[in-house]
mmCIF file of C-alpha atoms in Angstrom:
data_model
loop_
_atom_site.group_PDB
_atom_site.id
_atom_site.type_symbol
_atom_site.label_atom_id
_atom_site.label_comp_id
_atom_site.label_asym_id
_atom_site.label_seq_id
_atom_site.Cartn_x
_atom_site.Cartn_y
_atom_site.Cartn_z
ATOM 1 C CA MET D 25 106.772 96.968 93.756
ATOM 2 C CA SER D 26 105.095 96.780 97.426
ATOM 3 C CA CYS D 27 103.049 100.069 98.189
ATOM 4 C CA GLY D 28 105.779 102.134 99.538
ATOM 5 C CA PRO D 29 105.472 105.064 102.281
ATOM 6 C CA LEU D 30 103.823 108.066 101.305
ATOM 7 C CA PRO D 31 105.699 111.228 102.701
ATOM 8 C CA GLY D 32 105.805 111.848 106.348
ATOM 9 C CA ASP D 33 107.626 111.579 109.367
ATOM 10 C CA GLY D 34 105.748 108.942 111.402
ATOM 11 C CA GLY D 35 105.184 109.108 114.855
ATOM 12 C CA THR D 36 105.046 106.467 117.585
ATOM 13 C CA GLY D 37 102.468 105.172 120.129
ATOM 14 C CA ILE D 38 102.076 102.786 122.982
ATOM 15 C CA LYS D 39 98.372 101.537 123.459
ATOM 16 C CA PRO D 40 97.287 102.336 127.064
ATOM 17 C CA ALA D 41 95.755 100.013 129.502
ATOM 18 C CA ALA D 42 92.058 99.282 128.608
ATOM 19 C CA THR D 43 89.702 102.037 130.419
ATOM 20 C CA GLY D 44 85.854 102.463 130.535
ATOM 21 C CA GLN D 45 86.077 104.472 127.697
ATOM 22 C CA GLN D 46 84.839 103.091 124.301
ATOM 23 C CA GLU D 47 87.912 104.020 122.137
ATOM 24 C CA VAL D 48 89.401 102.891 119.090
ATOM 25 C CA GLU D 49 92.724 102.839 118.522
ATOM 26 C CA PHE D 50 93.762 103.280 114.825
ATOM 27 C CA TRP D 51 97.169 102.869 113.397
ATOM 28 C CA THR D 52 98.517 103.970 110.173
ATOM 29 C CA MET D 53 101.638 103.886 108.334
ATOM 30 C CA GLN D 54 103.677 107.034 107.732
ATOM 31 C CA LEU D 55 100.720 109.267 106.940
ATOM 32 C CA LYS D 56 101.481 112.359 109.112
ATOM 33 C CA PRO D 57 102.080 115.057 108.643
ATOM 34 C CA GLN D 58 100.846 115.263 105.082
ATOM 35 C CA PHE D 59 97.482 113.775 105.679
ATOM 36 C CA THR D 60 97.151 114.932 109.231
ATOM 37 C CA ASP D 61 93.936 117.381 108.415
ATOM 38 C CA TYR D 62 92.671 114.656 106.504
ATOM 39 C CA PHE D 63 92.512 112.112 109.306
ATOM 40 C CA ASN D 64 91.317 114.593 111.784
ATOM 41 C CA ASN D 65 88.495 115.543 109.709
ATOM 42 C CA LEU D 66 87.691 111.689 109.060
ATOM 43 C CA ILE D 67 87.631 111.157 112.691
ATOM 44 C CA THR D 68 85.691 114.153 113.649
ATOM 45 C CA SER D 69 82.914 112.885 110.934
ATOM 46 C CA PHE D 70 83.182 109.318 112.313
ATOM 47 C CA GLU D 71 82.494 110.468 116.038
ATOM 48 C CA ALA D 72 79.625 112.743 115.012
ATOM 49 C CA GLU D 73 78.027 109.783 113.392
ATOM 50 C CA ASN D 74 78.717 107.371 116.150
ATOM 51 C CA PRO D 75 78.848 109.867 119.554
ATOM 52 C CA ASN D 76 79.703 106.801 121.769
ATOM 53 C CA ILE D 77 82.757 105.889 120.018
ATOM 54 C CA LYS D 78 86.099 107.592 120.394
ATOM 55 C CA VAL D 79 89.019 107.234 117.881
ATOM 56 C CA ARG D 80 92.641 107.641 118.919
ATOM 57 C CA TRP D 81 94.973 107.725 115.816
ATOM 58 C CA VAL D 82 98.497 106.971 116.026
ATOM 59 C CA ASP D 83 100.710 106.882 113.051
ATOM 60 C CA VAL D 84 103.795 104.669 112.753
ATOM 61 C CA ALA D 85 106.848 105.031 110.588
ATOM 62 C CA TRP D 86 107.076 102.709 108.014
ATOM 63 C CA SER D 87 110.306 101.076 108.947
ATOM 64 C CA ALA D 88 109.123 100.832 112.579
ATOM 65 C CA MET D 89 105.670 99.333 111.804
ATOM 66 C CA GLU D 90 106.676 95.568 111.466
ATOM 67 C CA SER D 91 108.696 95.373 114.737
ATOM 68 C CA LYS D 92 105.699 97.513 116.620
ATOM 69 C CA ILE D 93 102.783 95.451 115.326
ATOM 70 C CA LEU D 94 104.594 92.161 116.207
ATOM 71 C CA ALA D 95 105.589 93.317 119.846
ATOM 72 C CA ALA D 96 101.996 94.760 120.208
ATOM 73 C CA VAL D 97 100.370 91.394 118.844
ATOM 74 C CA SER D 98 102.494 89.571 121.317
ATOM 75 C CA ALA D 99 101.976 91.782 124.373
ATOM 76 C CA GLN D 100 98.333 91.604 123.705
ATOM 77 C CA THR D 101 98.456 95.856 123.596
ATOM 78 C CA ALA D 102 97.702 95.602 119.708
ATOM 79 C CA PRO D 103 95.536 98.818 118.379
ATOM 80 C CA ASP D 104 92.176 97.902 117.299
ATOM 81 C CA VAL D 105 92.521 98.898 113.476
ATOM 82 C CA VAL D 106 95.622 98.725 111.942
ATOM 83 C CA ASN D 107 97.033 99.629 108.512
ATOM 84 C CA LEU D 108 99.165 97.007 106.563
ATOM 85 C CA ASN D 109 99.991 95.393 103.426
ATOM 86 C CA PRO D 110 98.450 91.862 102.695
ATOM 87 C CA ASN D 111 102.001 90.405 102.391
ATOM 88 C CA PHE D 112 103.188 91.287 105.701
ATOM 89 C CA ALA D 113 99.452 90.949 107.581
ATOM 90 C CA SER D 114 99.547 87.597 105.835
ATOM 91 C CA LEU D 115 102.458 86.623 107.976
ATOM 92 C CA LEU D 116 100.418 87.397 110.891
ATOM 93 C CA ALA D 117 97.504 85.685 109.645
ATOM 94 C CA GLY D 118 99.560 82.432 109.889
ATOM 95 C CA ARG D 119 99.937 83.030 113.751
ATOM 96 C CA ASN D 120 96.181 83.862 113.749
ATOM 97 C CA ALA D 121 96.254 87.232 114.793
ATOM 98 C CA TRP D 122 93.681 88.858 113.065
ATOM 99 C CA MET D 123 89.858 88.797 113.423
ATOM 100 C CA TYR D 124 88.447 86.914 110.243
ATOM 101 C CA LEU D 125 85.782 88.902 108.712
ATOM 102 C CA ASP D 126 83.723 86.656 106.321
ATOM 103 C CA SER D 127 80.883 86.262 108.750
ATOM 104 C CA LYS D 128 81.274 89.863 109.832
ATOM 105 C CA VAL D 129 80.943 91.685 106.650
ATOM 106 C CA PRO D 130 77.609 91.453 104.723
ATOM 107 C CA ASP D 131 77.754 90.149 100.941
ATOM 108 C CA ASN D 132 76.507 93.473 99.847
ATOM 109 C CA VAL D 133 79.235 95.403 101.737
ATOM 110 C CA ARG D 134 81.967 93.035 100.579
ATOM 111 C CA GLN D 135 80.847 93.512 96.826
ATOM 112 C CA GLN D 136 81.634 97.290 97.020
ATOM 113 C CA TYR D 137 85.261 96.346 96.826
ATOM 114 C CA LEU D 138 87.037 95.252 93.841
ATOM 115 C CA PRO D 139 87.015 91.388 93.796
ATOM 116 C CA ASN D 140 90.744 90.989 92.945
ATOM 117 C CA ILE D 141 91.775 93.144 95.522
ATOM 118 C CA TRP D 142 89.525 91.598 98.491
ATOM 119 C CA LYS D 143 90.926 88.107 97.179
ATOM 120 C CA ALA D 144 94.554 89.629 98.062
ATOM 121 C CA ASN D 145 93.401 89.710 101.594
ATOM 122 C CA THR D 146 92.602 85.975 102.333
ATOM 123 C CA PHE D 147 94.745 83.570 104.064
ATOM 124 C CA ASN D 148 93.745 79.644 103.907
ATOM 125 C CA GLY D 149 90.475 80.932 102.080
ATOM 126 C CA GLN D 150 89.495 83.400 104.737
ATOM 127 C CA SER D 151 89.492 87.085 104.856
ATOM 128 C CA PHE D 152 91.487 88.694 107.159
ATOM 129 C CA GLY D 153 91.575 92.328 105.934
ATOM 130 C CA ILE D 154 89.525 95.245 104.158
ATOM 131 C CA PRO D 155 91.151 96.811 100.946
ATOM 132 C CA TRP D 156 91.676 100.346 101.459
ATOM 133 C CA TYR D 157 94.129 102.337 98.884
ATOM 134 C CA LEU D 158 95.960 100.745 96.004
ATOM 135 C CA THR D 159 99.019 101.722 93.444
ATOM 136 C CA THR D 160 99.758 99.937 90.195
ATOM 137 C CA ARG D 161 103.200 100.188 88.966
ATOM 138 C CA ILE D 162 103.830 102.267 85.603
ATOM 139 C CA THR D 163 106.601 102.958 83.410
ATOM 140 C CA ILE D 164 108.173 106.551 83.629
ATOM 141 C CA TYR D 165 110.558 107.238 80.623
ATOM 142 C CA ASN D 166 112.953 109.812 79.522
ATOM 143 C CA THR D 167 111.851 110.987 76.197
ATOM 144 C CA GLU D 168 115.277 112.840 75.359
ATOM 145 C CA LEU D 169 117.198 109.306 76.279
ATOM 146 C CA PHE D 170 114.701 107.587 73.888
ATOM 147 C CA LYS D 171 114.863 109.958 70.969
ATOM 148 C CA LYS D 172 119.065 109.727 71.199
ATOM 149 C CA ALA D 173 118.765 106.037 71.017
ATOM 150 C CA GLY D 174 116.610 105.983 68.047
ATOM 151 C CA ILE D 175 113.539 104.400 69.870
ATOM 152 C CA SER D 176 110.149 105.901 69.425
ATOM 153 C CA LYS D 177 107.899 104.089 72.084
ATOM 154 C CA PRO D 178 108.561 102.344 75.486
ATOM 155 C CA PRO D 179 108.771 98.636 75.472
ATOM 156 C CA ALA D 180 105.428 97.097 76.619
ATOM 157 C CA THR D 181 106.977 93.512 77.507
ATOM 158 C CA TYR D 182 109.882 92.051 79.013
ATOM 159 C CA ALA D 183 110.964 90.882 75.483
ATOM 160 C CA GLU D 184 110.923 94.304 74.038
ATOM 161 C CA LEU D 185 112.691 95.720 77.133
ATOM 162 C CA ALA D 186 115.813 93.684 76.484
ATOM 163 C CA GLN D 187 115.913 94.902 72.822
ATOM 164 C CA VAL D 188 115.454 98.460 74.004
ATOM 165 C CA ALA D 189 118.424 97.749 76.748
ATOM 166 C CA LYS D 190 120.587 96.777 74.271
ATOM 167 C CA GLN D 191 120.082 99.686 71.828
ATOM 168 C CA ILE D 192 120.150 102.420 74.615
ATOM 169 C CA LYS D 193 123.450 100.967 75.694
ATOM 170 C CA GLU D 194 125.085 101.134 72.408
ATOM 171 C CA LYS D 195 123.533 104.562 71.299
ATOM 172 C CA THR D 196 123.960 106.449 74.448
ATOM 173 C CA GLY D 197 126.452 104.365 76.803
ATOM 174 C CA LYS D 198 123.566 104.726 79.384
ATOM 175 C CA TYR D 199 121.483 101.854 80.756
ATOM 176 C CA ALA D 200 117.640 101.606 80.092
ATOM 177 C CA PHE D 201 116.774 100.793 83.865
ATOM 178 C CA PHE D 202 117.793 99.680 87.207
ATOM 179 C CA VAL D 203 116.204 96.691 89.036
ATOM 180 C CA THR D 204 117.303 95.237 92.290
ATOM 181 C CA PHE D 205 118.417 91.634 93.279
ATOM 182 C CA VAL D 206 118.846 92.424 96.805
ATOM 183 C CA PRO D 207 116.743 89.741 98.937
ATOM 184 C CA GLU D 208 115.459 92.281 101.244
ATOM 185 C CA ASP D 209 114.324 94.817 99.010
ATOM 186 C CA SER D 210 111.873 95.240 96.076
ATOM 187 C CA GLY D 211 109.980 92.435 94.912
ATOM 188 C CA GLU D 212 109.893 93.498 91.546
ATOM 189 C CA VAL D 213 111.992 90.850 90.007
ATOM 190 C CA LEU D 214 109.835 88.018 91.924
ATOM 191 C CA GLU D 215 106.628 89.433 90.323
ATOM 192 C CA SER D 216 108.341 89.535 86.847
ATOM 193 C CA LEU D 217 108.528 85.842 87.197
ATOM 194 C CA VAL D 218 104.777 85.537 87.368
ATOM 195 C CA GLN D 219 104.203 88.074 84.739
ATOM 196 C CA MET D 220 106.206 85.749 82.417
ATOM 197 C CA GLY D 221 104.122 82.781 83.090
ATOM 198 C CA VAL D 222 105.995 81.021 86.184
ATOM 199 C CA LYS D 223 103.796 79.573 88.780
ATOM 200 C CA LEU D 224 105.939 80.103 92.039
ATOM 201 C CA VAL D 225 104.144 77.547 94.235
ATOM 202 C CA ASP D 226 101.703 74.735 93.826
ATOM 203 C CA ASP D 227 98.204 74.273 95.852
ATOM 204 C CA GLN D 228 100.105 72.405 98.507
ATOM 205 C CA GLY D 229 102.927 75.419 98.771
ATOM 206 C CA LYS D 230 105.608 73.559 97.261
ATOM 207 C CA ALA D 231 107.947 74.832 94.686
ATOM 208 C CA ALA D 232 106.214 74.909 91.168
ATOM 209 C CA PHE D 233 108.858 77.086 89.448
ATOM 210 C CA ASN D 234 111.223 74.027 88.516
ATOM 211 C CA THR D 235 110.083 74.223 84.900
ATOM 212 C CA PRO D 236 110.922 75.380 81.206
ATOM 213 C CA GLN D 237 109.140 78.816 82.016
ATOM 214 C CA GLY D 238 111.123 79.304 85.569
ATOM 215 C CA LYS D 239 114.062 78.448 83.545
ATOM 216 C CA ALA D 240 113.621 80.917 80.781
ATOM 217 C CA ALA D 241 112.710 83.548 83.382
ATOM 218 C CA PHE D 242 115.992 83.058 85.299
ATOM 219 C CA GLN D 243 117.883 83.183 81.977
ATOM 220 C CA TYR D 244 116.258 86.284 81.042
ATOM 221 C CA TRP D 245 117.767 88.102 83.861
ATOM 222 C CA VAL D 246 121.076 86.336 84.200
ATOM 223 C CA ASN D 247 121.567 87.419 80.389
ATOM 224 C CA LEU D 248 120.873 90.882 80.789
ATOM 225 C CA TYR D 249 123.336 90.971 83.763
ATOM 226 C CA LYS D 250 126.262 89.247 81.953
ATOM 227 C CA GLN D 251 125.770 91.280 78.716
ATOM 228 C CA LYS D 252 126.100 94.493 81.078
ATOM 229 C CA LEU D 253 122.770 95.746 80.228
ATOM 230 C CA ILE D 254 121.782 96.546 83.618
ATOM 231 C CA PRO D 255 124.124 98.176 86.380
ATOM 232 C CA GLN D 256 126.292 95.813 88.126
ATOM 233 C CA GLU D 257 125.410 97.164 91.406
ATOM 234 C CA ALA D 258 121.931 95.677 91.091
ATOM 235 C CA LEU D 259 123.140 92.929 93.207
ATOM 236 C CA THR D 260 124.052 95.028 96.172
ATOM 237 C CA GLN D 261 121.897 98.376 95.629
ATOM 238 C CA GLY D 262 117.963 98.584 96.802
ATOM 239 C CA HIS D 263 115.305 100.130 94.863
ATOM 240 C CA ARG D 264 116.403 103.587 95.851
ATOM 241 C CA ARG D 265 119.072 103.323 93.773
ATOM 242 C CA ALA D 266 116.888 103.031 90.720
ATOM 243 C CA ILE D 267 115.163 106.383 91.530
ATOM 244 C CA GLU D 268 118.630 108.044 92.168
ATOM 245 C CA LEU D 269 119.820 106.791 88.563
ATOM 246 C CA TYR D 270 116.762 108.109 86.712
ATOM 247 C CA GLN D 271 116.699 111.402 88.559
ATOM 248 C CA ALA D 272 120.538 111.690 87.363
ATOM 249 C CA GLY D 273 119.664 110.939 83.804
ATOM 250 C CA GLU D 274 121.582 107.749 84.061
ATOM 251 C CA THR D 275 118.722 105.471 83.031
ATOM 252 C CA ALA D 276 115.848 105.756 80.590
ATOM 253 C CA LEU D 277 113.285 103.860 82.625
ATOM 254 C CA LEU D 278 111.976 103.833 85.913
ATOM 255 C CA SER D 279 109.355 101.355 87.140
ATOM 256 C CA SER D 280 107.349 103.168 89.725
ATOM 257 C CA GLY D 281 104.223 104.535 91.018
ATOM 258 C CA PRO D 282 102.496 107.678 89.649
ATOM 259 C CA GLN D 283 102.907 109.469 92.877
ATOM 260 C CA PHE D 284 107.101 109.632 92.130
ATOM 261 C CA PHE D 285 106.225 112.133 89.465
ATOM 262 C CA LYS D 286 106.228 114.830 92.158
ATOM 263 C CA THR D 287 109.331 113.588 93.466
ATOM 264 C CA ILE D 288 111.058 113.651 90.395
ATOM 265 C CA ALA D 289 109.748 117.274 89.566
ATOM 266 C CA GLN D 290 111.097 118.467 93.264
ATOM 267 C CA ASN D 291 114.694 116.605 92.850
ATOM 268 C CA ALA D 292 115.476 116.732 88.983
ATOM 269 C CA PRO D 293 113.267 119.512 87.516
ATOM 270 C CA THR D 294 115.005 119.033 83.851
ATOM 271 C CA ILE D 295 114.398 115.387 83.932
ATOM 272 C CA ALA D 296 110.820 115.729 84.889
ATOM 273 C CA GLN D 297 110.153 117.929 81.862
ATOM 274 C CA VAL D 298 111.298 115.018 79.490
ATOM 275 C CA SER D 299 109.424 112.443 81.732
ATOM 276 C CA VAL D 300 106.243 110.415 80.261
ATOM 277 C CA PRO D 301 104.276 107.738 81.910
ATOM 278 C CA ALA D 302 103.612 104.566 79.995
ATOM 279 C CA PRO D 303 101.733 101.397 81.193
ATOM 280 C CA GLU D 304 103.654 98.841 83.126
ATOM 281 C CA ILE D 305 106.208 96.537 81.556
ATOM 282 C CA THR D 306 104.806 92.713 81.533
ATOM 283 C CA GLY D 307 105.092 89.390 80.200
ATOM 284 C CA PRO D 308 103.128 87.250 77.754
ATOM 285 C CA THR D 309 100.185 86.719 80.586
ATOM 286 C CA GLY D 310 99.565 90.662 80.391
ATOM 287 C CA LYS D 311 99.551 90.643 84.198
ATOM 288 C CA LYS D 312 99.905 93.920 85.836
ATOM 289 C CA ASN D 313 101.025 94.486 89.534
ATOM 290 C CA VAL D 314 99.033 95.979 92.277
ATOM 291 C CA ALA D 315 100.145 97.123 95.690
ATOM 292 C CA VAL D 316 97.668 97.085 98.244
ATOM 293 C CA MET D 317 97.465 98.699 101.612
ATOM 294 C CA ASN D 318 94.387 97.253 103.910
ATOM 295 C CA LEU D 319 92.963 97.476 107.544
ATOM 296 C CA THR D 320 93.081 94.729 109.897
ATOM 297 C CA ILE D 321 91.430 94.185 113.015
ATOM 298 C CA PRO D 322 93.449 92.195 115.680
ATOM 299 C CA LYS D 323 91.561 89.033 117.067
ATOM 300 C CA GLY D 324 92.322 90.389 120.586
ATOM 301 C CA THR D 325 90.408 93.904 120.116
ATOM 302 C CA ASN D 326 88.141 94.244 123.021
ATOM 303 C CA ARG D 327 85.971 96.541 120.574
ATOM 304 C CA PRO D 328 85.331 94.254 117.469
ATOM 305 C CA ASP D 329 82.119 95.781 116.505
ATOM 306 C CA ASP D 330 83.367 99.296 116.799
ATOM 307 C CA ALA D 331 86.516 98.443 114.987
ATOM 308 C CA LEU D 332 85.029 97.043 111.978
ATOM 309 C CA LYS D 333 82.475 100.008 111.892
ATOM 310 C CA PHE D 334 85.539 102.392 111.957
ATOM 311 C CA ALA D 335 87.246 100.462 109.100
ATOM 312 C CA LEU D 336 84.085 100.093 106.802
ATOM 313 C CA PHE D 337 83.780 103.883 107.334
ATOM 314 C CA VAL D 338 87.294 104.574 106.475
ATOM 315 C CA THR D 339 87.202 102.657 103.225
ATOM 316 C CA ASN D 340 83.699 103.587 102.108
ATOM 317 C CA SER D 341 83.170 104.975 98.617
ATOM 318 C CA ALA D 342 83.417 108.849 99.837
ATOM 319 C CA ASN D 343 86.266 108.566 102.051
ATOM 320 C CA GLN D 344 88.162 106.297 99.575
ATOM 321 C CA LEU D 345 87.837 109.053 97.126
ATOM 322 C CA ALA D 346 88.932 111.927 99.169
ATOM 323 C CA PHE D 347 91.935 110.167 100.227
ATOM 324 C CA ALA D 348 92.880 108.744 96.851
ATOM 325 C CA LYS D 349 92.706 112.474 95.426
ATOM 326 C CA ALA D 350 94.822 113.783 98.532
ATOM 327 C CA ALA D 351 97.567 111.283 98.149
ATOM 328 C CA ASN D 352 97.507 110.440 94.330
ATOM 329 C CA VAL D 353 96.620 106.752 94.794
ATOM 330 C CA LEU D 354 93.893 104.325 93.575
ATOM 331 C CA PRO D 355 90.711 103.650 95.565
ATOM 332 C CA SER D 356 89.894 99.879 95.867
ATOM 333 C CA ASN D 357 85.924 100.768 96.203
ATOM 334 C CA GLN D 358 84.628 100.273 92.880
ATOM 335 C CA GLN D 359 82.074 103.133 93.239
ATOM 336 C CA ALA D 360 84.854 105.471 94.079
ATOM 337 C CA LEU D 361 87.061 104.030 91.231
ATOM 338 C CA LYS D 362 84.273 105.007 88.755
ATOM 339 C CA ASP D 363 84.613 108.588 89.465
ATOM 340 C CA SER D 364 85.372 111.006 86.776
ATOM 341 C CA TYR D 365 88.733 111.843 88.477
ATOM 342 C CA PHE D 366 90.098 108.491 87.500
ATOM 343 C CA GLN D 367 88.378 108.185 84.058
ATOM 344 C CA THR D 368 88.830 111.429 81.977
ATOM 345 C CA GLN D 369 91.931 113.685 81.676
ATOM 346 C CA PRO D 370 91.732 117.393 81.433
ATOM 347 C CA ALA D 371 92.458 118.847 77.742
ATOM 348 C CA ASN D 372 95.937 120.468 79.583
ATOM 349 C CA ALA D 373 96.651 117.037 81.031
ATOM 350 C CA THR D 374 99.916 116.846 83.197
ATOM 351 C CA ALA D 375 102.168 113.973 83.503
ATOM 352 C CA VAL D 376 100.493 113.224 86.917
ATOM 353 C CA ASP D 377 97.169 113.426 85.309
ATOM 354 C CA LYS D 378 98.196 110.740 82.216
ATOM 355 C CA ALA D 379 99.754 108.719 84.887
ATOM 356 C CA ARG D 380 96.672 108.570 87.250
ATOM 357 C CA ALA D 381 94.685 107.445 84.109
ATOM 358 C CA ILE D 382 97.214 105.008 82.931
ATOM 359 C CA SER D 383 97.316 103.497 86.778
ATOM 360 C CA ALA D 384 93.611 103.355 87.025
ATOM 361 C CA ASN D 385 93.192 101.593 83.562
ATOM 362 C CA GLN D 386 95.774 98.976 84.620
ATOM 363 C CA LEU D 387 93.193 97.660 87.396
ATOM 364 C CA LYS D 388 91.457 95.558 85.463
ATOM 365 C CA ASN D 389 94.381 93.291 84.766
ATOM 366 C CA ALA D 390 95.818 93.945 88.009
ATOM 367 C CA GLU D 391 96.509 91.450 91.190
ATOM 368 C CA VAL D 392 98.864 90.870 93.887
ATOM 369 C CA LEU D 393 101.246 88.745 91.835
ATOM 370 C CA VAL D 394 102.852 87.022 94.816
ATOM 371 C CA PRO D 395 99.941 85.612 96.657
ATOM 372 C CA ALA D 396 99.608 85.857 100.616
ATOM 373 C CA MET D 397 101.647 82.935 102.052
ATOM 374 C CA LYS D 398 103.528 81.993 104.862
ATOM 375 C CA ASP D 399 107.367 82.662 104.452
ATOM 376 C CA SER D 400 107.122 84.672 101.220
ATOM 377 C CA ASN D 401 109.691 86.858 102.313
ATOM 378 C CA GLN D 402 111.814 83.516 102.223
ATOM 379 C CA LEU D 403 110.703 82.535 98.812
ATOM 380 C CA GLN D 404 112.177 85.768 97.487
ATOM 381 C CA LYS D 405 115.627 85.491 99.032
ATOM 382 C CA ILE D 406 115.792 81.733 97.946
ATOM 383 C CA ILE D 407 115.000 82.760 94.142
ATOM 384 C CA TYR D 408 117.283 85.950 94.630
ATOM 385 C CA ASP D 409 120.157 84.344 96.202
ATOM 386 C CA ASN D 410 120.193 81.385 93.532
ATOM 387 C CA LEU D 411 119.712 84.043 90.662
ATOM 388 C CA GLN D 412 122.732 85.941 92.048
ATOM 389 C CA ALA D 413 124.775 82.710 91.841
ATOM 390 C CA ALA D 414 123.886 82.205 88.409
ATOM 391 C CA MET D 415 124.711 85.869 87.356
ATOM 392 C CA LEU D 416 127.975 85.531 88.992
ATOM 393 C CA ASP D 417 128.926 82.028 87.292
ATOM 394 C CA GLU D 418 128.906 80.055 90.466
ATOM 395 C CA LYS D 419 126.174 77.685 89.133
ATOM 396 C CA PRO D 420 124.455 77.095 85.848
ATOM 397 C CA VAL D 421 120.833 78.548 85.472
ATOM 398 C CA ASP D 422 119.076 75.130 85.537
ATOM 399 C CA GLN D 423 121.315 74.225 88.966
ATOM 400 C CA ALA D 424 120.140 77.533 90.346
ATOM 401 C CA VAL D 425 116.636 77.102 89.700
ATOM 402 C CA ALA D 426 116.615 73.485 90.820
ATOM 403 C CA ASP D 427 118.551 74.469 94.126
ATOM 404 C CA ALA D 428 116.068 77.128 94.671
ATOM 405 C CA ALA D 429 113.187 74.688 94.466
ATOM 406 C CA GLN D 430 114.772 72.272 96.819
ATOM 407 C CA SER D 431 115.676 75.193 99.366
ATOM 408 C CA TRP D 432 112.072 76.235 99.492
ATOM 409 C CA ASN D 433 110.547 72.748 99.803
ATOM 410 C CA ARG D 434 112.820 71.968 102.673
ATOM 411 C CA LEU D 435 111.904 75.121 104.337
ATOM 412 C CA ARG D 436 108.301 74.178 103.845
ATOM 413 C CA GLY D 437 108.617 70.757 105.223
#
């Protein structure tokens, strides 16, 4: 799961022509109006410490950010600091759009961030982004459906998930879970391949998944689909459908972030009452997924030092901790993560408290499972298209894997 939008309506903004005023323009993704007070206070504090710098905050709707930042970079009207995720930022890194940070951020500052998360913000060995907030995927499960199916604990691995899916279908007539194979939607299935031990690409960027592990992972998903253990609309409906089905009591598991407990409580209070968090399902590698939000600085900024100073201020220990508490996310700053808020649970811990502790605990094994690379969205499309073909009996699994590898290698030249 990529780090999805937090509730908010998102404004828009166009960067004005440069003036003599020392202004840093800062774009976030869909954080208004829920966090308006947080950011206004943050900016006020920064400006008090740096009286020569003014910050102009622009919030952009999640769905509009990609087109807006592409247009702004092309027109050389990009903001000075922009909030993106590494996957999309890496597409622009391939166009040399960002200021590289290795010579700009001292080692002692860089070491304040989780090393595996800093690494996620690199492209061709160069750092292009400063880590900000994180989410790790957890499993939310319906204890009532599990009880009806005679299952005492949630699955921890994909192998266990297949057994649970069969038992829930037989005993309750419902599905264990929903996952999407729509190429433009969630990357969860692509990430599952990595968790199952599949290497997606080699050091030259060529396909590395036409292997016994790759074929086994394809076969796993094809079997579940053909045995009707996942809803057949998995080929046409996106991750939103997973949330709808879980809230309707039609599935027993939801793979999502801890913040979704509040959504379920609002939309389906009776389901929320029987929902409990568990760690993310993984494969034999034990790898867990983390979704990362970062701050990048466009190469064309005329305020590089001020922009970097502000980006480091937003992501320092105190400010990351405050935002993580406000937004129910995780910090990428190591000191902030050590706070008792993430490490201990109150005696009357709610599902949200438990989910937060599980999520934070997973960070030690968490990584961005699909590394930042050129055309990563095309890799997902090629793999999902061939998985769908195998599911629909249009080609055998071995051919689907081989065709996917050939298509990717052709794309990469």
